[in-house]
PDB file of C-alpha atoms and ligand atoms in Angstrom:
ATOM      1  CA  MET A  96     -26.849 -11.645 -15.418  1.00 56.00           C
ATOM      2  CA  VAL A  97     -25.637 -14.966 -13.134  1.00 55.00           C
ATOM      3  CA  GLU A  98     -22.106 -13.125 -12.456  1.00 51.00           C
ATOM      4  CA  GLU A  99     -21.066 -16.626  -9.728  1.00 58.00           C
ATOM      5  CA  ASN A 100     -18.289 -18.291 -12.329  1.00 82.00           C
ATOM      6  CA  LEU A 101     -16.411 -14.810 -12.187  1.00 94.00           C
ATOM      7  CA  ARG A 102     -12.360 -14.951 -10.990  1.00 97.00           C
ATOM      8  CA  VAL A 103      -9.882 -12.373 -10.320  1.00 98.00           C
ATOM      9  CA  GLY A 104      -8.315 -11.437 -13.203  1.00 98.00           C
ATOM     10  CA  ASN A 105      -7.841  -8.268 -15.896  1.00 97.00           C
ATOM     11  CA  ASN A 106     -10.682  -5.628 -15.503  1.00 97.00           C
ATOM     12  CA  ILE A 107     -12.280  -7.383 -13.091  1.00 97.00           C
ATOM     13  CA  VAL A 108     -13.580  -5.299  -9.844  1.00 97.00           C
ATOM     14  CA  VAL A 109     -12.142  -7.824  -6.449  1.00 98.00           C
ATOM     15  CA  SER A 110     -12.736  -7.515  -2.548  1.00 97.00           C
ATOM     16  CA  LEU A 111     -10.347  -8.534  -0.660  1.00 97.00           C
ATOM     17  CA  ASP A 112      -9.166  -9.615   2.875  1.00 98.00           C
ATOM     18  CA  TYR A 113      -6.681  -9.731   3.955  1.00 98.00           C
ATOM     19  CA  VAL A 114      -3.633  -9.887   6.645  1.00 98.00           C
ATOM     20  CA  LEU A 115      -0.384  -8.837   6.297  1.00 98.00           C
ATOM     21  CA  THR A 116       2.371  -9.452   8.379  1.00 97.00           C
ATOM     22  CA  LEU A 117       5.779  -9.350   8.476  1.00 96.00           C
ATOM     23  CA  ASP A 118       8.767 -11.968   9.174  1.00 91.00           C
ATOM     24  CA  ASP A 119       8.664 -11.873  13.231  1.00 89.00           C
ATOM     25  CA  GLU A 120       5.151 -12.448  11.979  1.00 89.00           C
ATOM     26  CA  LYS A 121       3.725  -8.957  13.829  1.00 91.00           C
ATOM     27  CA  GLU A 122       0.673  -8.532  12.115  1.00 96.00           C
ATOM     28  CA  ILE A 123       1.028  -4.752  10.535  1.00 93.00           C
ATOM     29  CA  ASP A 124      -2.228  -4.695   7.968  1.00 95.00           C
ATOM     30  CA  ARG A 125      -5.430  -5.509   7.770  1.00 97.00           C
ATOM     31  CA  SER A 126      -8.973  -5.231   6.308  1.00 96.00           C
ATOM     32  CA  GLU A 127     -11.775  -4.076   8.043  1.00 94.00           C
ATOM     33  CA  GLU A 128     -14.682  -7.001   8.912  1.00 91.00           C
ATOM     34  CA  ASN A 129     -16.854  -6.964   5.801  1.00 91.00           C
ATOM     35  CA  GLU A 130     -15.279  -3.294   4.659  1.00 94.00           C
ATOM     36  CA  PRO A 131     -12.705  -6.135   2.345  1.00 96.00           C
ATOM     37  CA  LEU A 132     -10.312  -3.771  -0.490  1.00 96.00           C
ATOM     38  CA  GLU A 133     -11.610  -3.343  -3.528  1.00 96.00           C
ATOM     39  CA  TYR A 134      -9.669  -3.072  -6.381  1.00 97.00           C
ATOM     40  CA  LEU A 135      -9.741  -3.116  -9.857  1.00 97.00           C
ATOM     41  CA  HIS A 136      -6.885  -6.081 -11.333  1.00 98.00           C
ATOM     42  CA  GLY A 137      -5.244  -5.579 -14.271  1.00 97.00           C
ATOM     43  CA  PHE A 138      -3.986  -1.773 -13.189  1.00 97.00           C
ATOM     44  CA  ASN A 139      -1.277  -1.709 -10.698  1.00 94.00           C
ATOM     45  CA  ASN A 140      -4.009  -0.482  -7.956  1.00 96.00           C
ATOM     46  CA  ILE A 141      -2.329  -3.338  -5.857  1.00 96.00           C
ATOM     47  CA  ILE A 142       1.531  -4.373  -5.775  1.00 95.00           C
ATOM     48  CA  PRO A 143       2.855  -6.588  -8.026  1.00 95.00           C
ATOM     49  CA  GLY A 144       3.856  -9.525  -6.070  1.00 96.00           C
ATOM     50  CA  LEU A 145       0.441  -9.850  -4.683  1.00 98.00           C
ATOM     51  CA  GLU A 146      -2.338  -8.778  -7.615  1.00 98.00           C
ATOM     52  CA  LYS A 147      -0.228 -12.179 -10.092  1.00 97.00           C
ATOM     53  CA  GLU A 148      -0.655 -14.381  -7.524  1.00 98.00           C
ATOM     54  CA  LEU A 149      -4.804 -13.797  -7.132  1.00 98.00           C
ATOM     55  CA  VAL A 150      -5.470 -14.146 -10.616  1.00 98.00           C
ATOM     56  CA  GLY A 151      -7.923 -17.606 -11.444  1.00 98.00           C
ATOM     57  CA  LEU A 152      -9.496 -17.141  -7.626  1.00 98.00           C
ATOM     58  CA  GLU A 153     -13.176 -16.938  -7.102  1.00 96.00           C
ATOM     59  CA  ILE A 154     -15.229 -15.688  -3.998  1.00 96.00           C
ATOM     60  CA  GLY A 155     -14.350 -18.312  -0.881  1.00 96.00           C
ATOM     61  CA  ASP A 156     -11.080 -18.832  -2.288  1.00 98.00           C
ATOM     62  CA  GLU A 157      -8.430 -18.180   0.611  1.00 98.00           C
ATOM     63  CA  LYS A 158      -4.312 -18.138   0.261  1.00 98.00           C
ATOM     64  CA  GLN A 159      -2.036 -17.358   1.341  1.00 98.00           C
ATOM     65  CA  VAL A 160       0.561 -15.409  -0.461  1.00 98.00           C
ATOM     66  CA  ILE A 161       4.213 -14.068   0.580  1.00 98.00           C
ATOM     67  CA  VAL A 162       5.679 -11.871  -1.568  1.00 98.00           C
ATOM     68  CA  GLN A 163       9.483 -11.079  -2.018  1.00 97.00           C
ATOM     69  CA  PRO A 164      10.717  -7.191  -1.153  1.00 96.00           C
ATOM     70  CA  GLU A 165      11.405  -6.487  -5.261  1.00 95.00           C
ATOM     71  CA  GLN A 166       7.704  -7.708  -5.478  1.00 96.00           C
ATOM     72  CA  GLY A 167       6.858  -5.250  -2.718  1.00 95.00           C
ATOM     73  CA  TYR A 168       8.353  -1.823  -1.788  1.00 93.00           C
ATOM     74  CA  GLY A 169      11.399  -2.703  -3.184  1.00 94.00           C
ATOM     75  CA  GLU A 170      14.773  -3.162  -2.002  1.00 95.00           C
ATOM     76  CA  ARG A 171      15.708  -0.552   1.331  1.00 93.00           C
ATOM     77  CA  ASP A 172      17.944   1.999   0.059  1.00 94.00           C
ATOM     78  CA  PRO A 173      20.906   2.682   2.929  1.00 93.00           C
ATOM     79  CA  ASN A 174      21.475   6.209   0.447  1.00 93.00           C
ATOM     80  CA  SER A 175      17.795   7.114   1.156  1.00 93.00           C
ATOM     81  CA  VAL A 176      18.141   9.720   3.708  1.00 95.00           C
ATOM     82  CA  ALA A 177      19.171  13.236   4.927  1.00 93.00           C
ATOM     83  CA  ASP A 178      19.618  15.031   7.046  1.00 95.00           C
ATOM     84  CA  TYR A 179      18.240  18.741   8.726  1.00 94.00           C
ATOM     85  CA  GLU A 180      18.037  21.199  11.020  1.00 95.00           C
ATOM     86  CA  ARG A 181      15.951  20.286  13.331  1.00 93.00           C
ATOM     87  CA  SER A 182      15.282  24.022  13.033  1.00 92.00           C
ATOM     88  CA  VAL A 183      13.777  23.763   9.752  1.00 89.00           C
ATOM     89  CA  PHE A 184      10.758  22.662  11.071  1.00 89.00           C
ATOM     90  CA  PRO A 185       8.297  24.335  12.691  1.00 88.00           C
ATOM     91  CA  SER A 186       9.312  24.187  16.426  1.00 84.00           C
ATOM     92  CA  SER A 187       5.471  23.744  17.765  1.00 87.00           C
ATOM     93  CA  ARG A 188       5.616  20.488  15.068  1.00 85.00           C
ATOM     94  CA  GLU A 189       6.517  17.268  17.371  1.00 90.00           C
ATOM     95  CA  LEU A 190       8.723  14.707  16.345  1.00 93.00           C
ATOM     96  CA  GLU A 191       9.745  11.593  16.779  1.00 94.00           C
ATOM     97  CA  ILE A 192      11.370   8.417  15.797  1.00 93.00           C
ATOM     98  CA  GLY A 193       8.660   7.418  12.969  1.00 90.00           C
ATOM     99  CA  THR A 194       7.018  10.513  12.635  1.00 92.00           C
ATOM    100  CA  PRO A 195       5.626  10.959   9.123  1.00 92.00           C
ATOM    101  CA  ILE A 196       6.574  14.268   7.207  1.00 91.00           C
ATOM    102  CA  MET A 197       4.494  15.632   3.905  1.00 89.00           C
ATOM    103  CA  MET A 198       7.527  16.953   1.380  1.00 83.00           C
ATOM    104  CA  ARG A 199       7.285  18.591  -1.500  1.00 85.00           C
ATOM    105  CA  ASP A 200       9.391  18.579  -4.382  1.00 80.00           C
ATOM    106  CA  LYS A 201      10.715  21.690  -5.439  1.00 85.00           C
ATOM    107  CA  GLU A 202      10.600  21.290  -9.136  1.00 87.00           C
ATOM    108  CA  SER A 203       8.068  18.768 -10.025  1.00 88.00           C
ATOM    109  CA  GLY A 204       5.319  20.543  -8.014  1.00 87.00           C
ATOM    110  CA  GLU A 205       4.821  16.663  -6.434  1.00 86.00           C
ATOM    111  CA  SER A 206       4.021  15.607  -2.867  1.00 85.00           C
ATOM    112  CA  PHE A 207       5.266  12.920  -0.951  1.00 82.00           C
ATOM    113  CA  GLN A 208       6.231  11.417   2.094  1.00 87.00           C
ATOM    114  CA  ALA A 209       9.490  10.872   4.289  1.00 93.00           C
ATOM    115  CA  TYR A 210       9.923   9.276   7.987  1.00 93.00           C
ATOM    116  CA  VAL A 211      11.962  10.624  10.677  1.00 95.00           C
ATOM    117  CA  ALA A 212      14.719   8.183  11.119  1.00 93.00           C
ATOM    118  CA  GLU A 213      16.850   9.712  13.962  1.00 95.00           C
ATOM    119  CA  LEU A 214      16.384  12.913  15.273  1.00 94.00           C
ATOM    120  CA  ASP A 215      17.834  15.144  18.711  1.00 93.00           C
ATOM    121  CA  ASP A 216      18.172  18.750  19.656  1.00 91.00           C
ATOM    122  CA  GLU A 217      19.798  19.672  16.443  1.00 94.00           C
ATOM    123  CA  SER A 218      19.276  17.800  13.977  1.00 95.00           C
ATOM    124  CA  VAL A 219      16.238  15.263  11.670  1.00 95.00           C
ATOM    125  CA  ARG A 220      17.470  12.470   9.811  1.00 96.00           C
ATOM    126  CA  LEU A 221      14.524  11.717   7.357  1.00 95.00           C
ATOM    127  CA  ASP A 222      14.276   8.369   5.765  1.00 95.00           C
ATOM    128  CA  PHE A 223      12.565   8.346   2.471  1.00 92.00           C
ATOM    129  CA  ASN A 224      12.430   4.939   1.714  1.00 93.00           C
ATOM    130  CA  HIS A 225       8.650   3.199   1.957  1.00 90.00           C
ATOM    131  CA  PRO A 226       8.473   1.810   5.270  1.00 87.00           C
ATOM    132  CA  LEU A 227       7.821  -1.484   4.057  1.00 92.00           C
ATOM    133  CA  ALA A 228      11.084  -1.239   1.941  1.00 93.00           C
ATOM    134  CA  GLY A 229      13.511  -4.339   1.901  1.00 95.00           C
ATOM    135  CA  GLU A 230      10.673  -6.228   4.005  1.00 95.00           C
ATOM    136  CA  THR A 231       9.086  -9.560   3.059  1.00 97.00           C
ATOM    137  CA  LEU A 232       5.462  -8.956   2.870  1.00 97.00           C
ATOM    138  CA  TYR A 233       3.193 -12.724   4.273  1.00 98.00           C
ATOM    139  CA  PHE A 234       0.126 -11.935   3.031  1.00 98.00           C
ATOM    140  CA  LYS A 235      -3.460 -14.175   3.778  1.00 98.00           C
ATOM    141  CA  VAL A 236      -6.028 -12.849   1.545  1.00 98.00           C
ATOM    142  CA  ARG A 237      -9.888 -14.189   0.973  1.00 98.00           C
ATOM    143  CA  ILE A 238     -11.969 -12.844  -2.084  1.00 98.00           C
ATOM    144  CA  ALA A 239     -15.105 -11.891  -0.718  1.00 97.00           C
ATOM    145  CA  GLY A 240     -16.684 -10.646  -3.917  1.00 96.00           C
ATOM    146  CA  LEU A 241     -15.770 -10.533  -7.514  1.00 96.00           C
ATOM    147  CA  ARG A 242     -18.053  -7.629 -10.139  1.00 96.00           C
ATOM    148  CA  GLU A 243     -17.488  -6.110 -13.462  1.00 96.00           C
ATOM    149  CA  PRO A 244     -16.620  -2.456 -13.549  1.00 96.00           C
ATOM    150  CA  THR A 245     -17.917   0.065 -14.674  1.00 95.00           C
ATOM    151  CA  GLY A 246     -17.037   1.710 -18.230  1.00 95.00           C
ATOM    152  CA  ASP A 247     -15.636   4.937 -15.704  1.00 94.00           C
ATOM    153  CA  GLU A 248     -13.882   2.993 -13.462  1.00 95.00           C
ATOM    154  CA  ILE A 249     -12.337   1.268 -17.176  1.00 96.00           C
ATOM    155  CA  ALA A 250     -10.761   4.725 -18.366  1.00 96.00           C
ATOM    156  CA  HIS A 251      -9.832   5.719 -15.141  1.00 95.00           C
ATOM    157  CA  GLY A 252      -8.194   2.587 -14.751  1.00 96.00           C
ATOM    158  CA  HIS A 253      -9.660   2.810 -10.455  1.00 96.00           C
ATOM    159  CA  VAL A 254     -12.537   1.295  -8.238  1.00 95.00           C
ATOM    160  CA  HIS A 255     -15.205   4.893  -8.028  1.00 93.00           C
ATOM    161  CA  GLN A 256     -16.197   4.433  -4.625  1.00 84.00           C
ATOM    162  CA  PRO A 257     -19.497   6.208  -3.108  1.00 78.00           C
ATOM    163  CA  GLY A 258     -19.103  10.066  -3.273  1.00 73.00           C
ATOM    164  CA  HIS A 259     -15.840   9.575  -5.638  1.00 70.00           C
ATOM    165  CA  ASN A 260     -15.267  12.297  -7.711  1.00 70.00           C
ATOM    166  CA  HIS A 261     -12.303  13.931  -9.510  1.00 73.00           C
TER     167      HIS A 261
HETATM  168 ZN1  LIG B1188     -12.368   8.187 -11.066  1.00 72.39          ZN
END
Protein backbone atom coordinates (compact mmCIF):
# COMPACT_ATOMS: atom_id res chain seq x y z
CA MET A 1 0.00 0.00 0.00
CA VAL A 2 1.37 3.36 -0.97
CA GLU A 3 1.02 5.90 1.84
CA GLU A 4 2.87 8.83 0.37
CA ASN A 5 -0.20 11.04 0.61
CA LEU A 6 -0.65 10.70 4.35
CA ARG A 7 -1.07 14.02 6.13
CA VAL A 8 -1.09 14.94 9.79
CA GLY A 9 -4.61 14.53 11.14
CA ASN A 10 -6.66 12.59 13.63
CA ASN A 11 -5.72 8.92 14.07
CA ILE A 12 -2.34 9.27 12.38
CA VAL A 13 0.96 8.44 14.06
CA VAL A 14 3.29 11.41 13.58
CA SER A 15 7.08 11.36 13.92
CA LEU A 16 8.26 14.84 14.73
CA ASP A 17 11.70 16.44 14.80
CA TYR A 18 11.51 19.56 16.94
CA VAL A 19 13.51 22.28 18.61
CA LEU A 20 11.90 24.25 21.44
CA THR A 21 13.13 27.70 22.44
CA LEU A 22 11.76 30.42 24.70
CA ASP A 23 11.45 34.22 24.36
CA ASP A 24 15.15 34.73 25.03
CA GLU A 25 15.99 32.25 22.20
CA LYS A 26 17.40 29.87 24.77
CA GLU A 27 16.98 26.32 23.53
CA ILE A 28 15.40 24.15 26.21
CA ASP A 29 14.54 20.94 24.41
CA ARG A 30 14.98 19.15 21.13
CA SER A 31 14.38 15.68 19.73
CA GLU A 32 17.41 13.44 19.45
CA GLU A 33 18.94 13.08 16.01
CA ASN A 34 17.20 10.24 14.15
CA GLU A 35 14.91 9.76 17.16
CA PRO A 36 11.90 11.92 16.45
CA LEU A 37 9.08 12.28 18.95
CA GLU A 38 6.37 9.82 17.90
CA TYR A 39 2.78 10.51 18.94
CA LEU A 40 -0.78 9.61 17.97
CA HIS A 41 -2.55 12.71 16.67
CA GLY A 42 -5.96 13.68 18.03
CA PHE A 43 -5.61 12.31 21.56
CA ASN A 44 -4.06 15.27 23.41
CA ASN A 45 -0.71 13.52 23.53
CA ILE A 46 1.11 16.80 22.87
CA ILE A 47 0.20 20.35 23.86
CA PRO A 48 -2.91 21.60 22.03
CA GLY A 49 -1.31 24.73 20.58
CA LEU A 50 1.27 22.63 18.75
CA GLU A 51 -1.01 19.76 17.76
CA LYS A 52 -3.54 21.92 15.89
CA GLU A 53 -0.82 23.72 13.91
CA LEU A 54 0.50 20.45 12.48
CA VAL A 55 -2.76 19.39 10.79
CA GLY A 56 -2.34 18.90 7.04
CA LEU A 57 1.45 18.72 6.99
CA GLU A 58 3.18 16.00 4.98
CA ILE A 59 6.45 14.14 5.47
CA GLY A 60 9.37 16.53 5.08
CA ASP A 61 7.31 19.67 5.78
CA GLU A 62 8.86 22.17 8.17
CA LYS A 63 7.05 24.80 10.22
CA GLN A 64 7.64 27.37 12.94
CA VAL A 65 4.90 27.30 15.56
CA ILE A 66 4.49 29.88 18.32
CA VAL A 67 2.37 28.65 21.23
CA GLN A 68 0.96 31.09 23.78
CA PRO A 69 0.86 29.90 27.42
CA GLU A 70 -2.88 29.18 27.44
CA GLN A 71 -2.37 26.75 24.52
CA GLY A 72 0.80 25.38 26.09
CA TYR A 73 1.48 24.70 29.75
CA GLY A 74 -0.96 27.29 31.10
CA GLU A 75 -0.45 30.55 32.88
CA ARG A 76 1.71 30.60 35.98
CA ASP A 77 -0.34 30.65 39.18
CA PRO A 78 1.59 32.71 41.73
CA ASN A 79 -0.46 31.12 44.55
CA SER A 80 0.56 27.63 43.57
CA VAL A 81 3.50 27.53 45.96
CA ALA A 82 3.87 26.20 49.49
CA ASP A 83 6.48 26.46 52.24
CA TYR A 84 7.79 23.44 54.12
CA GLU A 85 10.24 23.04 56.95
CA ARG A 86 13.61 21.82 55.73
CA SER A 87 13.32 18.94 58.21
CA VAL A 88 10.41 17.50 56.21
CA PHE A 89 12.95 16.39 53.62
CA PRO A 90 15.60 13.78 54.40
CA SER A 91 18.83 15.53 55.32
CA SER A 92 20.61 13.33 52.80
CA ARG A 93 18.45 14.82 50.04
CA GLU A 94 20.41 17.53 48.24
CA LEU A 95 18.16 20.45 47.45
CA GLU A 96 18.82 23.42 45.25
CA ILE A 97 16.71 25.84 43.26
CA GLY A 98 15.05 23.91 40.47
CA THR A 99 15.36 20.47 42.06
CA PRO A 100 12.31 18.41 41.08
CA ILE A 101 10.45 16.81 44.00
CA MET A 102 7.91 14.04 43.55
CA MET A 103 4.87 14.64 45.73
CA ARG A 104 1.91 12.38 46.35
CA ASP A 105 -1.60 13.65 46.92
CA LYS A 106 -2.83 11.93 50.09
CA GLU A 107 -6.46 11.81 48.95
CA SER A 108 -6.15 10.76 45.30
CA GLY A 109 -2.85 8.92 45.63
CA GLU A 110 -1.69 10.63 42.44
CA SER A 111 1.94 11.58 42.05
CA PHE A 112 3.02 14.89 40.61
CA GLN A 113 6.14 16.95 40.40
CA ALA A 114 6.98 20.18 42.17
CA TYR A 115 10.15 22.26 42.01
CA VAL A 116 12.25 23.94 44.65
CA ALA A 117 11.72 27.67 44.15
CA GLU A 118 13.49 29.05 47.23
CA LEU A 119 15.31 27.57 50.16
CA ASP A 120 17.41 28.35 53.20
CA ASP A 121 18.53 26.32 56.21
CA GLU A 122 15.08 26.25 57.79
CA SER A 123 12.56 26.21 54.99
CA VAL A 124 11.92 25.13 51.44
CA ARG A 125 9.42 26.75 49.06
CA LEU A 126 7.99 24.41 46.46
CA ASP A 127 6.42 25.65 43.23
CA PHE A 128 3.66 23.43 41.84
CA ASN A 129 3.44 25.19 38.49
CA HIS A 130 4.77 23.39 35.45
CA PRO A 131 8.27 24.79 34.83
CA LEU A 132 7.10 26.04 31.41
CA ALA A 133 3.88 27.62 32.73
CA GLY A 134 3.56 31.23 31.59
CA GLU A 135 6.12 30.77 28.81
CA THR A 136 5.53 31.42 25.13
CA LEU A 137 6.93 28.41 23.31
CA TYR A 138 8.73 28.63 19.95
CA PHE A 139 8.79 25.32 18.12
CA LYS A 140 10.67 24.58 14.94
CA VAL A 141 9.30 21.29 13.66
CA ARG A 142 9.79 18.90 10.77
CA ILE A 143 7.55 15.97 9.95
CA ALA A 144 9.93 13.00 9.92
CA GLY A 145 7.34 10.30 9.34
CA LEU A 146 3.65 9.46 9.20
CA ARG A 147 1.91 6.12 9.49
CA GLU A 148 -1.43 4.51 10.24
CA PRO A 149 -1.79 3.38 13.86
CA THR A 150 -2.45 -0.19 14.90
CA GLY A 151 -5.82 -1.12 16.37
CA ASP A 152 -4.31 -1.32 19.83
CA GLU A 153 -2.82 2.14 19.50
CA ILE A 154 -6.21 3.60 18.57
CA ALA A 155 -7.89 1.72 21.43
CA HIS A 156 -5.33 3.03 23.92
CA GLY A 157 -5.01 6.52 22.44
CA HIS A 158 -1.21 6.44 22.32
CA VAL A 159 1.72 5.07 20.37
CA HIS A 160 3.18 1.70 21.32
CA GLN A 161 6.95 1.66 21.23
CA PRO A 162 8.74 -1.67 20.88
CA GLY A 163 8.82 -3.21 24.34
CA HIS A 164 5.86 -1.15 25.51
CA ASN A 165 3.60 -2.98 27.91
CA HIS A 166 0.87 -2.23 30.38
ZN1 LIG B 1 -1.09 1.27 25.26
